[in-house]
Amino acid sequence: AKTSGSGSRVSVVALRNMSARLMETMQLTDPMTIDFFGDISKKKCAWNDVCKSLLAVGHPRVSLTPMERLFVTLEAEDSSHIAKVWFYIVMTVTIANVSVFIRPKLLLDALDVIHISDTDAWSLYFKDACMTVFTLDYLLKM
């Protein structure tokens, strides 16, 4: 039997895809619950690597790269305390921005309540702050 150019090694991406399918089959909804192929940090691995990893770690999981960890933090608010804080920041800014979009006088009333006279400048600061949060959230998820 012929082997592919990569020999008997399998991409970690393929292992993660298999892990996702097993999670769906076992009806595990939380991606942080379990990964089925040990603590593997190589881009390509052989079956022996998987077996050694499972034996050494004692429970199966796949290491996430820093970018993958950042994506999970920004995408799944239950993944960490930082993720939950970021979720509440984005949600608060979204609600504030939509509220001001629907009722523009709301921001002016709020600025008047806290005795700020330069409402034009503060309105611009508010819009810039909202756009900064939305842009940062978008760029970090890319």
Short mmCIF file of C-alpha atoms in Angstrom, two decimals, residues 43-124:
data_model
loop_
_atom_site.label_atom_id
_atom_site.label_comp_id
_atom_site.label_asym_id
_atom_site.label_seq_id
_atom_site.Cartn_x
_atom_site.Cartn_y
_atom_site.Cartn_z
CA LYS A 43 1.83 20.44 13.43
CA LYS A 44 2.08 16.81 12.26
CA CYS A 45 1.98 13.79 14.51
CA ALA A 46 2.09 10.01 14.30
CA TRP A 47 -0.17 7.59 16.17
CA ASN A 48 2.68 6.91 18.63
CA ASP A 49 2.74 10.64 19.46
CA VAL A 50 -0.96 10.51 20.26
CA CYS A 51 -0.55 7.41 22.44
CA LYS A 52 2.46 8.84 24.31
CA SER A 53 0.65 12.11 24.85
CA LEU A 54 -2.43 10.40 26.26
CA LEU A 55 -0.29 8.26 28.56
CA ALA A 56 1.83 11.21 29.75
CA VAL A 57 -1.00 13.69 30.27
CA GLY A 58 -3.52 11.22 31.63
CA HIS A 59 -6.40 12.97 29.90
CA PRO A 60 -6.84 13.93 26.28
CA ARG A 61 -6.51 17.50 25.01
CA VAL A 62 -4.90 19.46 22.15
CA SER A 63 -2.80 22.53 22.93
CA LEU A 64 -4.16 25.75 21.48
CA THR A 65 -1.89 28.28 19.84
CA PRO A 66 -1.91 31.80 21.30
CA MET A 67 -4.12 32.99 18.41
CA GLU A 68 -6.56 30.11 18.97
CA ARG A 69 -6.70 30.92 22.70
CA LEU A 70 -7.37 34.59 21.89
CA PHE A 71 -10.16 33.60 19.48
CA VAL A 72 -11.77 31.28 22.07
CA THR A 73 -11.51 34.05 24.68
CA LEU A 74 -13.24 36.54 22.41
CA GLU A 75 -15.80 34.09 21.04
CA ALA A 76 -16.84 32.01 24.07
CA GLU A 77 -17.63 34.22 27.06
CA ASP A 78 -17.66 31.22 29.43
CA SER A 79 -14.07 30.24 28.59
CA SER A 80 -12.46 32.55 31.19
CA HIS A 81 -13.00 35.59 33.42
CA ILE A 82 -11.32 37.84 30.85
CA ALA A 83 -13.69 36.51 28.19
CA LYS A 84 -16.71 37.30 30.37
CA VAL A 85 -15.43 40.86 31.05
CA TRP A 86 -14.78 41.42 27.33
CA PHE A 87 -18.26 40.10 26.51
CA TYR A 88 -19.89 42.53 28.96
CA ILE A 89 -17.82 45.45 27.62
CA VAL A 90 -18.84 44.73 24.03
CA MET A 91 -22.48 44.13 25.02
CA THR A 92 -22.65 47.38 27.04
CA VAL A 93 -21.08 49.41 24.24
CA THR A 94 -23.44 47.81 21.71
CA ILE A 95 -26.53 48.59 23.78
CA ALA A 96 -25.35 52.16 24.42
CA ASN A 97 -24.56 52.72 20.76
CA VAL A 98 -27.89 51.32 19.55
CA SER A 99 -29.78 53.32 22.18
CA VAL A 100 -28.13 56.56 21.04
CA PHE A 101 -28.73 55.62 17.39
CA ILE A 102 -32.45 55.06 18.05
CA ARG A 103 -32.85 58.09 20.32
CA PRO A 104 -30.05 60.66 19.67
CA LYS A 105 -31.30 62.99 22.42
CA LEU A 106 -30.51 60.26 24.98
CA LEU A 107 -26.77 61.02 24.88
CA LEU A 108 -27.41 64.75 25.16
CA ASP A 109 -29.69 64.16 28.14
CA ALA A 110 -27.07 61.95 29.81
CA LEU A 111 -24.36 64.57 29.27
CA ASP A 112 -26.69 67.25 30.66
CA VAL A 113 -27.34 65.16 33.80
CA ILE A 114 -23.61 64.94 34.56
CA HIS A 115 -23.22 68.69 33.84
CA ILE A 116 -21.04 68.53 30.71
CA SER A 117 -21.51 71.64 28.59
CA ASP A 118 -19.41 70.70 25.53
CA THR A 119 -21.89 68.11 24.24
CA ASP A 120 -20.63 68.14 20.65
CA ALA A 121 -17.11 67.10 21.63
CA TRP A 122 -18.34 64.46 24.10
CA SER A 123 -20.75 63.06 21.51
CA LEU A 124 -17.80 62.64 19.18
#
